[in-house]
mmCIF file of C-alpha atoms in Angstrom:
data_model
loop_
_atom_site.group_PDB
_atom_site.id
_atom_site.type_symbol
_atom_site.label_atom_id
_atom_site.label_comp_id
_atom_site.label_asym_id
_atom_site.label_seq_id
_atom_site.Cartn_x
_atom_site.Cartn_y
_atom_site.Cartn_z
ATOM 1 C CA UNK X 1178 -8.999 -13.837 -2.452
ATOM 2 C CA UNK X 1179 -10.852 -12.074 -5.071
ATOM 3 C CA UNK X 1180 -14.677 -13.944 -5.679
ATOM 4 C CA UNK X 1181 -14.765 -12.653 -9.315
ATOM 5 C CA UNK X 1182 -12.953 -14.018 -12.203
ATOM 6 C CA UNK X 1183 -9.749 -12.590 -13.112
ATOM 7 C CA UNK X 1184 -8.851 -13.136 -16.648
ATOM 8 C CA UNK X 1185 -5.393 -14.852 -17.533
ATOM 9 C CA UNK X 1186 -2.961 -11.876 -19.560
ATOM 10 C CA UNK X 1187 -3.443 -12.443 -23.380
ATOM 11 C CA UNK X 1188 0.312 -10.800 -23.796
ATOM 12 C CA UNK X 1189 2.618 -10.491 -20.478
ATOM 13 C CA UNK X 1190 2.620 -7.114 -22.036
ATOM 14 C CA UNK X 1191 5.413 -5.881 -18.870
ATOM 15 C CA UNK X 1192 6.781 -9.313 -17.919
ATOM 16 C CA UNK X 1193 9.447 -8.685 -20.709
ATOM 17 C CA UNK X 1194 10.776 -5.957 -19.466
ATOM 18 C CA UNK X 1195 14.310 -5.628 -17.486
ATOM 19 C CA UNK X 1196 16.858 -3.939 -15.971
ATOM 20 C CA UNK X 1197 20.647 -4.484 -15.752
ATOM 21 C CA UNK X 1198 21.211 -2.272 -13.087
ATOM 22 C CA UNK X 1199 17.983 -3.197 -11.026
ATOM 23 C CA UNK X 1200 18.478 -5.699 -7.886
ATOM 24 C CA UNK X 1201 14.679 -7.077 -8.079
ATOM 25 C CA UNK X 1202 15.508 -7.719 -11.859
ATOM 26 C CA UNK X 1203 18.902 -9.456 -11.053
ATOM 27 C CA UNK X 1204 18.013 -11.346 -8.264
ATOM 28 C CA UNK X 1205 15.197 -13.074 -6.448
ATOM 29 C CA UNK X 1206 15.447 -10.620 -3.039
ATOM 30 C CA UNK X 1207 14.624 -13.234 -0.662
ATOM 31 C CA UNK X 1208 13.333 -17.038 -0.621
ATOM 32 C CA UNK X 1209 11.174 -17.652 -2.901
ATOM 33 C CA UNK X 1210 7.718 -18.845 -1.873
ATOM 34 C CA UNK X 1211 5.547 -18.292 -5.052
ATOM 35 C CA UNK X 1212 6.495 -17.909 -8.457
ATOM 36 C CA UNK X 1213 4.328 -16.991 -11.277
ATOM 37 C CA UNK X 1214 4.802 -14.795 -14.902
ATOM 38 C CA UNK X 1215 3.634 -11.676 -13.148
ATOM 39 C CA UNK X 1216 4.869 -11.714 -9.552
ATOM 40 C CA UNK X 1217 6.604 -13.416 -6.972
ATOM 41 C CA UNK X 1218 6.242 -13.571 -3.069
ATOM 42 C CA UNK X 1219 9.394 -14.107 -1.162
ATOM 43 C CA UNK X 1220 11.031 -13.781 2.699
ATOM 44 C CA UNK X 1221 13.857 -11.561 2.442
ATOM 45 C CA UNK X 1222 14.799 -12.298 6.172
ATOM 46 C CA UNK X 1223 13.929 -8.149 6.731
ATOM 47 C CA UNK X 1224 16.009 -7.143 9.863
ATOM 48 C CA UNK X 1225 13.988 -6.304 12.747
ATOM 49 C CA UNK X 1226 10.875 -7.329 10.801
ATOM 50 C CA UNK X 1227 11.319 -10.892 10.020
ATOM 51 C CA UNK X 1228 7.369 -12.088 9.388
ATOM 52 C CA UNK X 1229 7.849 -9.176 6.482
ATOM 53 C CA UNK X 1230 6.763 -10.779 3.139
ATOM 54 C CA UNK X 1231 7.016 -9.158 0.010
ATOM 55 C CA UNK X 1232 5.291 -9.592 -3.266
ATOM 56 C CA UNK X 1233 7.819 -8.360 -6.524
ATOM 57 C CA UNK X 1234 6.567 -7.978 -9.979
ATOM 58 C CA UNK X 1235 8.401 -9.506 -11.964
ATOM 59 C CA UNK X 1236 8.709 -7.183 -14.663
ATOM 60 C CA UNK X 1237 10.839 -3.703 -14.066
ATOM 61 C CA UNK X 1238 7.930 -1.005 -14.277
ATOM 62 C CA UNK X 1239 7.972 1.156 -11.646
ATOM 63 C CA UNK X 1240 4.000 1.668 -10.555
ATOM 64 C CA UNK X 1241 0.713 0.142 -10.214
ATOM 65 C CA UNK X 1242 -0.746 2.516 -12.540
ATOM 66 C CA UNK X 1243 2.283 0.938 -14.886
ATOM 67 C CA UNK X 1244 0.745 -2.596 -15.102
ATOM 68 C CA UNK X 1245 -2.400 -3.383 -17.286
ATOM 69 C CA UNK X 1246 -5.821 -3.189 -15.119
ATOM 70 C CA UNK X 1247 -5.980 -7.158 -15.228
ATOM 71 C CA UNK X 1248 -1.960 -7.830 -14.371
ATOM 72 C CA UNK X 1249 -2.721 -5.106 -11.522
ATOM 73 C CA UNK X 1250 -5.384 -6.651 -10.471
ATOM 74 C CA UNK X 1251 -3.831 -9.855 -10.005
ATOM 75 C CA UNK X 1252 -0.590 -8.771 -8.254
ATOM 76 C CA UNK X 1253 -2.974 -6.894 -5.706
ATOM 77 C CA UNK X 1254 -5.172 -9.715 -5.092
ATOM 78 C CA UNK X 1255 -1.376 -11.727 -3.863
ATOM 79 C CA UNK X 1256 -1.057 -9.634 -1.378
ATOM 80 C CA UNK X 1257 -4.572 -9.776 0.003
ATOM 81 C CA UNK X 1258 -3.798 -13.917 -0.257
ATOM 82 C CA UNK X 1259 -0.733 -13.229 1.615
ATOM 83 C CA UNK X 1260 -2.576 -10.627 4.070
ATOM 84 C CA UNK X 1261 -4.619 -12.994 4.914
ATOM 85 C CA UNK X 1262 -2.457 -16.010 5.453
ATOM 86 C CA UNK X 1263 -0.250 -14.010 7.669
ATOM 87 C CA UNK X 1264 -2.977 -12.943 10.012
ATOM 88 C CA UNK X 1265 -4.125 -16.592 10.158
ATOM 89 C CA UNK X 1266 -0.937 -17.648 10.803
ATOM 90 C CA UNK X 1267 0.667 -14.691 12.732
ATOM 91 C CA UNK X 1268 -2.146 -12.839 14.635
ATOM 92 C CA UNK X 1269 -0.635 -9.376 14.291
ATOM 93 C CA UNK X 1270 -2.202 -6.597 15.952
ATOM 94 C CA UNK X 1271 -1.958 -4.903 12.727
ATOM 95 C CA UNK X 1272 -1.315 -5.239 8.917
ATOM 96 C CA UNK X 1273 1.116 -2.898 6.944
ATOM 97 C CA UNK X 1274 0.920 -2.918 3.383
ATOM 98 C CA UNK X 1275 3.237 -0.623 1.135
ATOM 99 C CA UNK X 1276 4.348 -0.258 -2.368
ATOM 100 C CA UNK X 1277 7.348 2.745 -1.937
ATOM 101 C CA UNK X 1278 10.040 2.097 -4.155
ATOM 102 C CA UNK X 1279 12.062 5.323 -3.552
ATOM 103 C CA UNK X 1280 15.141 2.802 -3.964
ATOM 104 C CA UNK X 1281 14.694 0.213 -6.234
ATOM 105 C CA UNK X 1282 12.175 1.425 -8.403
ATOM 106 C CA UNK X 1283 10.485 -2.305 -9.919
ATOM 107 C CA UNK X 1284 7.406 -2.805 -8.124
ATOM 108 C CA UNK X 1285 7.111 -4.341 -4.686
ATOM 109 C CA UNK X 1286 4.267 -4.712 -1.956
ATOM 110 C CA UNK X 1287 6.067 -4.958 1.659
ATOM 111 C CA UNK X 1288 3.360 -7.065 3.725
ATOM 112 C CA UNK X 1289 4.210 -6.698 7.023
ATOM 113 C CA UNK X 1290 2.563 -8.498 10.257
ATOM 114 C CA UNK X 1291 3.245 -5.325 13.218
ATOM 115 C CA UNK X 1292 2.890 -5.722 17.122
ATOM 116 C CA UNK X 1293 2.180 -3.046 19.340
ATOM 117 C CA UNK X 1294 5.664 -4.301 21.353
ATOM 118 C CA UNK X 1295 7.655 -4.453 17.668
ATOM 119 C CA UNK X 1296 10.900 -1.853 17.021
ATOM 120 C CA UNK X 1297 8.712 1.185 15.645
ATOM 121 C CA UNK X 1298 5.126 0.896 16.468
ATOM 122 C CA UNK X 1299 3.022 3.101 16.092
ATOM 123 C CA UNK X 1300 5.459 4.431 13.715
ATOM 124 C CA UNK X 1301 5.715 2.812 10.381
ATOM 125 C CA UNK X 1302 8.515 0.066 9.701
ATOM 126 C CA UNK X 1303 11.121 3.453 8.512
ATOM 127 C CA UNK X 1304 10.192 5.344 11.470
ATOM 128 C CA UNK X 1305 13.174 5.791 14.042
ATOM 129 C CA UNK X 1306 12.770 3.020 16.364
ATOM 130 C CA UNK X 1307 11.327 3.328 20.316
ATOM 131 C CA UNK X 1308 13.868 3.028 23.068
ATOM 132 C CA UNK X 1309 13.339 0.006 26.041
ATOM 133 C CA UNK X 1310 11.892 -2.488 23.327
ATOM 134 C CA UNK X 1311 14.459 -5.160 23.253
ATOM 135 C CA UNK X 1312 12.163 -7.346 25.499
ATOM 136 C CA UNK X 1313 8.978 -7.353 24.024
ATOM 137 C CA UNK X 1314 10.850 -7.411 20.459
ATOM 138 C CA UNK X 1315 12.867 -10.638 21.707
ATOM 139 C CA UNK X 1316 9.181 -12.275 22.032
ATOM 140 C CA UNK X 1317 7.459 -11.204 19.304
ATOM 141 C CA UNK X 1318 10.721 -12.511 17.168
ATOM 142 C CA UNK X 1319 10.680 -15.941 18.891
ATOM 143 C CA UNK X 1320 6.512 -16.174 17.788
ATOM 144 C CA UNK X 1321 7.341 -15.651 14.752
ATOM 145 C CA UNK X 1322 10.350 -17.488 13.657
ATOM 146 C CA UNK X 1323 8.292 -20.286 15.794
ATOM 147 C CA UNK X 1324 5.916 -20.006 13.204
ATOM 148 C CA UNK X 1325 7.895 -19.103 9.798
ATOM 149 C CA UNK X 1326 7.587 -22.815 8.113
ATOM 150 C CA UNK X 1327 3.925 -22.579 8.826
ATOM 151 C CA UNK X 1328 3.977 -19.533 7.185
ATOM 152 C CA UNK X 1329 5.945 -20.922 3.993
ATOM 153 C CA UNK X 1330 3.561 -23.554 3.936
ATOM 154 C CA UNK X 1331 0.464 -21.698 4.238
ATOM 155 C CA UNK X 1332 1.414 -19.211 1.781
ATOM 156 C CA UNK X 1333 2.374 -21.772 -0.900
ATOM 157 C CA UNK X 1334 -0.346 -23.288 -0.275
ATOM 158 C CA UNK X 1335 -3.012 -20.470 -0.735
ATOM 159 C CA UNK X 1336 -1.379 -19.597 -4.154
ATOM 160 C CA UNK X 1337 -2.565 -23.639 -5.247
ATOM 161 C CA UNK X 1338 1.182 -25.198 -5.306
ATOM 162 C CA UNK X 1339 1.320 -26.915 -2.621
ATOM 163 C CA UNK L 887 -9.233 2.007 -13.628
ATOM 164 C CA UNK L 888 -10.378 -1.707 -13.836
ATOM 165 C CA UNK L 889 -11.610 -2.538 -17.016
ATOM 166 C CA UNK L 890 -13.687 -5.534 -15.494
ATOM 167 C CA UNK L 891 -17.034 -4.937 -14.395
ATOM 168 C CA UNK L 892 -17.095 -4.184 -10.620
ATOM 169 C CA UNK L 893 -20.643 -5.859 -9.171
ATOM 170 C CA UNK L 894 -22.042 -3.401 -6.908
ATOM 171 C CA UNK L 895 -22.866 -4.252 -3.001
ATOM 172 C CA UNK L 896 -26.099 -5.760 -2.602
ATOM 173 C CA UNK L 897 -25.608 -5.566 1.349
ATOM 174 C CA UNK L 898 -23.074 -2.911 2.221
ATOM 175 C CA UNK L 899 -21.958 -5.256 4.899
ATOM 176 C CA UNK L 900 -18.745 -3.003 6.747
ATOM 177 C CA UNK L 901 -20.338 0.417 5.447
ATOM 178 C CA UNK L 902 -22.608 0.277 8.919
ATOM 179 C CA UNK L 903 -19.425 -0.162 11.597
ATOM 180 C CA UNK L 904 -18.667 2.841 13.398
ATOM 181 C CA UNK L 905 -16.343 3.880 16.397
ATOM 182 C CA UNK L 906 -17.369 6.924 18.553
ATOM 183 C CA UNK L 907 -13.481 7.018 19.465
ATOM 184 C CA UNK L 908 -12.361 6.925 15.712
ATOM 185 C CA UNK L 909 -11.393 10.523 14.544
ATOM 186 C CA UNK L 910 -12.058 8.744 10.824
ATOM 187 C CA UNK L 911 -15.367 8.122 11.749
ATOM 188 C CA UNK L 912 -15.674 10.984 13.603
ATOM 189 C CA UNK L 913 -14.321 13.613 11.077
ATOM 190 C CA UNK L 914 -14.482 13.774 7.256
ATOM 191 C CA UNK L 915 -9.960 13.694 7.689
ATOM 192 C CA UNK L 916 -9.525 16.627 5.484
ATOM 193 C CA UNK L 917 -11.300 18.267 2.399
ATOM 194 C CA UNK L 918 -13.385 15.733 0.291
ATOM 195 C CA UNK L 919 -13.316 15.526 -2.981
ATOM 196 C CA UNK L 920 -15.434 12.236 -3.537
ATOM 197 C CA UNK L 921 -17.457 10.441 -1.346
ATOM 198 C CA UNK L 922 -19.004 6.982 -1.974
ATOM 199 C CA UNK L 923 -21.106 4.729 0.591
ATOM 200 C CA UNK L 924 -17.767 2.774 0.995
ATOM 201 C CA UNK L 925 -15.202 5.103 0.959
ATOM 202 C CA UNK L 926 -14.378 8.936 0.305
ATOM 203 C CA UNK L 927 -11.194 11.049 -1.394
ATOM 204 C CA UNK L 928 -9.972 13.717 0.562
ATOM 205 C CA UNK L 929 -7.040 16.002 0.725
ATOM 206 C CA UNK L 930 -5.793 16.832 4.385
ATOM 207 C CA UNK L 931 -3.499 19.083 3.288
ATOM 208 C CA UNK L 932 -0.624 17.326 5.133
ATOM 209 C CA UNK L 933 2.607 19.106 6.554
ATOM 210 C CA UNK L 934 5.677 18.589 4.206
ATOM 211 C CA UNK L 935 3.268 16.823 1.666
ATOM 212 C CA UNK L 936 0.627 18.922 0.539
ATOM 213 C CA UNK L 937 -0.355 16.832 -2.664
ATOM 214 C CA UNK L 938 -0.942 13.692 -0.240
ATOM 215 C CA UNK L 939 -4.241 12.270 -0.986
ATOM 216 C CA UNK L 940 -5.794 9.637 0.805
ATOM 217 C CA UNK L 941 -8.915 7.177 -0.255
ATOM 218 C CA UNK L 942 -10.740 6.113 3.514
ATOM 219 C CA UNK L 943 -13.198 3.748 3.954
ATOM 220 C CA UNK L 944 -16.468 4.685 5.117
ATOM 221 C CA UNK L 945 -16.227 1.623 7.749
ATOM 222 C CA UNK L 946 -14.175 1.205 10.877
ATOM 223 C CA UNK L 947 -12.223 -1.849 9.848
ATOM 224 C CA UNK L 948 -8.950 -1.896 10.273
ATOM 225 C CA UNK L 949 -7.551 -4.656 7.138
ATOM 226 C CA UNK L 950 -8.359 -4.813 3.418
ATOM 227 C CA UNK L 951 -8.777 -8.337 4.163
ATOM 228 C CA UNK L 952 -11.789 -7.469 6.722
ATOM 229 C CA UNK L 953 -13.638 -6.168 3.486
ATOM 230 C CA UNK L 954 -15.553 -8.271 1.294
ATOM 231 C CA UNK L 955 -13.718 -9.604 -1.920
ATOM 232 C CA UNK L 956 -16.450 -6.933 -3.654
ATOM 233 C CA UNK L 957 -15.734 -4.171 -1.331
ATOM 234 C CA UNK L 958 -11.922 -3.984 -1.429
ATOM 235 C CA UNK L 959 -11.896 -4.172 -4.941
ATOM 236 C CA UNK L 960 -13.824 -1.129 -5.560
ATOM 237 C CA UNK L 961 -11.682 0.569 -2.473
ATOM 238 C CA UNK L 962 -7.959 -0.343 -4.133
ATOM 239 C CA UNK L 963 -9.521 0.773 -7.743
ATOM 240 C CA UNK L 964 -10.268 4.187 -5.901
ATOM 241 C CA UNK L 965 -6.428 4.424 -5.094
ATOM 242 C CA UNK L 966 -5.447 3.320 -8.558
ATOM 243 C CA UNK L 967 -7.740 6.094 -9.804
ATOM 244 C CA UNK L 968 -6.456 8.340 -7.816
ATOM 245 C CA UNK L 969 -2.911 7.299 -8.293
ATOM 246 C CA UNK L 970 -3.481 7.524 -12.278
ATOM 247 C CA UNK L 971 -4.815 11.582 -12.007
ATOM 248 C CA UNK L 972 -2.036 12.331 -9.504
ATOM 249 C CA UNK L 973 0.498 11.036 -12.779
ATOM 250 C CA UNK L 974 -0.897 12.740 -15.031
ATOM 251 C CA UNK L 975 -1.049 16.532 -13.176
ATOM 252 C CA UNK L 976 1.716 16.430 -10.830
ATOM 253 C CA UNK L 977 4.246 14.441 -12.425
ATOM 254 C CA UNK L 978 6.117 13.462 -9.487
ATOM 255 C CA UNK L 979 9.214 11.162 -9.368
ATOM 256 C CA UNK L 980 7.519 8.284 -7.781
ATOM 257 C CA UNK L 981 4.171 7.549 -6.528
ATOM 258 C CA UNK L 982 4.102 5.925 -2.715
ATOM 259 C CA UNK L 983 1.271 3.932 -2.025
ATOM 260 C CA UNK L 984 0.600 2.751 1.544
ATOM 261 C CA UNK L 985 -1.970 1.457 4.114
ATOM 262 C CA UNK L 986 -0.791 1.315 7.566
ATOM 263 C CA UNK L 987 -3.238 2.314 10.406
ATOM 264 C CA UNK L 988 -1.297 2.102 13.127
ATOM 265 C CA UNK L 989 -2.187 5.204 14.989
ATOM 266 C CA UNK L 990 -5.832 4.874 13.434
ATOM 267 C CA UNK L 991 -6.715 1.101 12.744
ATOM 268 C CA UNK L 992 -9.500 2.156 10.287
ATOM 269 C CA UNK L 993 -8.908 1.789 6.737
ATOM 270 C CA UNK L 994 -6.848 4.512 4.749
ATOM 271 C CA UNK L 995 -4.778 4.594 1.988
ATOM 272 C CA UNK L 996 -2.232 7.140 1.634
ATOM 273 C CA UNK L 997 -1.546 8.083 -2.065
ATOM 274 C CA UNK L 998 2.123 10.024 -1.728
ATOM 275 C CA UNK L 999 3.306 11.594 -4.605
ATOM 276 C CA UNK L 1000 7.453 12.081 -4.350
ATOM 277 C CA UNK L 1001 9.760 14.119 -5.774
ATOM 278 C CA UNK L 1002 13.665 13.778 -5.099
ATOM 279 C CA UNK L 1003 14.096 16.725 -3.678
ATOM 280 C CA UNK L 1004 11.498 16.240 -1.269
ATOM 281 C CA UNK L 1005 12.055 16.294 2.383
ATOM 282 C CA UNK L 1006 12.414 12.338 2.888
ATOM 283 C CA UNK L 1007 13.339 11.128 -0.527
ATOM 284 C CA UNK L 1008 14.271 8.385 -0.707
ATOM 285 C CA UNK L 1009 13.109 7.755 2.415
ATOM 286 C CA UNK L 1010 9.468 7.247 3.489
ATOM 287 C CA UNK L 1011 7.408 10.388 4.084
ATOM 288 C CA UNK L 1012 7.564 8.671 8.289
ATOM 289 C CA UNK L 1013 11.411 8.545 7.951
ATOM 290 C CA UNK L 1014 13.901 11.047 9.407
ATOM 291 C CA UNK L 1015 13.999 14.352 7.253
ATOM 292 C CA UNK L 1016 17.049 14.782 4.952
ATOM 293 C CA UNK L 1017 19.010 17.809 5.762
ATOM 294 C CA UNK L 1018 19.569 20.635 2.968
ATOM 295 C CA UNK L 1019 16.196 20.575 1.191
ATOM 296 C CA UNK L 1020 14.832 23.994 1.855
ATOM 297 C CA UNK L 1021 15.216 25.044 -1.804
ATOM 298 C CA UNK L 1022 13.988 21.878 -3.441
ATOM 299 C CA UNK L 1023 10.959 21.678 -0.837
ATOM 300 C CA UNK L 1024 10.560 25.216 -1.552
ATOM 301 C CA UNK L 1025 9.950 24.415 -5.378
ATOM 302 C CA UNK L 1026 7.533 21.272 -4.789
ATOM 303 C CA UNK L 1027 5.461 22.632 -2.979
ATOM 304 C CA UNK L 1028 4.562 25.600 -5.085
ATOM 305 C CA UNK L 1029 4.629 23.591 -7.932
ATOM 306 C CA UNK L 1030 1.663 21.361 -5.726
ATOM 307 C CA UNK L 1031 0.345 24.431 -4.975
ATOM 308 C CA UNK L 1032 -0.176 25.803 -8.406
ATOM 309 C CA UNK L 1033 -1.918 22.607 -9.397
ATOM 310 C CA UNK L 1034 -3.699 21.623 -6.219
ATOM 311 C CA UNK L 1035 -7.083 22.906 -7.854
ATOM 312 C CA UNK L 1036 -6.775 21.288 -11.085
ATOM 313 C CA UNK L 1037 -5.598 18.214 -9.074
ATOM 314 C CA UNK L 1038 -9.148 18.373 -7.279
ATOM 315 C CA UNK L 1039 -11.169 18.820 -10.433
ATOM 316 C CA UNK L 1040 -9.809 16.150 -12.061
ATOM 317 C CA UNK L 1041 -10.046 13.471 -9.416
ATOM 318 C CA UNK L 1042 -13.508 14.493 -9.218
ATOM 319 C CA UNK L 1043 -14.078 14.082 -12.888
ATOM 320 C CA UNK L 1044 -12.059 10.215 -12.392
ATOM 321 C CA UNK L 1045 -14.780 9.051 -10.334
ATOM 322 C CA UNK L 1046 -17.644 10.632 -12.762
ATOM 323 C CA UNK L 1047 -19.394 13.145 -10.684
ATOM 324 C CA UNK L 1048 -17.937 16.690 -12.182
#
């Protein structure tokens, strides 16, 4: 997304780094769409939010701040790529984007496509949910998972694998 | 916080929408520390979180991805800058990092710094309060408090206007 060069890492100077006990070092957390040195975007199948996308570092740090200026630069311009395919694809009425980590403490951008009919909105995705929903949620479910392989395929295709 | 050179905006191309409905263009959001032609620091001294900072745009868009490539750059190096000071004098457990804008679709990043003692942890600062936390929130927040000033002096000094 970004119109300026980004230079390739010289040393994957946090790509080495692991966790035993960490679930986004043991295991992918969801199909994976993209797969680079420094990051991977995958569909973890989020209940209640299943458009939600997430981009993982692949290394076990546990902030932005954490990563090198180029390496942070990079992850943040996949989820702008993935922003963007999502509202081409999707047409949310809004765009969450947030890197929490209270739990699993490895980096990890949750992208997520929100509708003003969806569990929780206004509230954020871990707000308690509204009451009389189940209609509107029912359609905004069937849009997506009408349009989930599209998604797949757009988002692959953005990152130049396609 | 990049260490690439960040061109500046030869047509500030957002920096000129406004909403008259918008309280974020209608009201600074809280106390600024820095303000830029495309987006200012402030601290709005937010209930249950007083060392919340947030980085808002200057225009009423609602996405990253409605900024130029340029634009949003210099915006999400804001947040790593503040993100970096916040490190360095708070020393929280975790640093949350979020853009949502669901209750005000105009650009604003909320830079969270988390302790686990705090009144969500490990929840999101939107999710339901834990109970038993009286001490621990107690302790935060005057150790926020005692630093709040130095907090402001040195995000002012980050962004080279002290």
């Amino acid at each position: 997304m970004s119109d300026m060069p980004i230079p390739a890492a010289a040393v994957p100077s946090s790509a080495v780094l692991t966790d035993p006990a960490c679930p986004l070092c043991q295991t992918p957390g969801g199909r994976v769409l993209v797969q680079t040195a420094e990051f991977r975007v995958v569909w973890p199948d989020e209940p209640g939010h299943p458009g939600l996308l997430r981009v993982i570092g692949q290394a076990h740090v546990a902030e932005m701040t954490d990563l090198r200026p180029d390496e942070r630069l990079r992850m943040i311009d996949a989820v702008w790529t993935v922003e963007a395919v999502m509202r081409r694809v999707l047409g949310p009425d809004k765009i969450n984007l947030a890197s929490l980590g209270n739990w699993v403490p490895h980096l990890h951008w949750h992208v997520v496509p929100r509708w003003k009919g969806d569990l929780q909105f206004p509230g954020s995705i871990w707000s308690v949910q509204q009451a009389g929903r189940e209609a509107s949620v029912a359609a905004i479910h069937n849009l997506i998972r009408g349009r989930l392989e599209q998604l797949f395929d757009e988002v692959v295709r953005a990152f130049g694998r396609a």
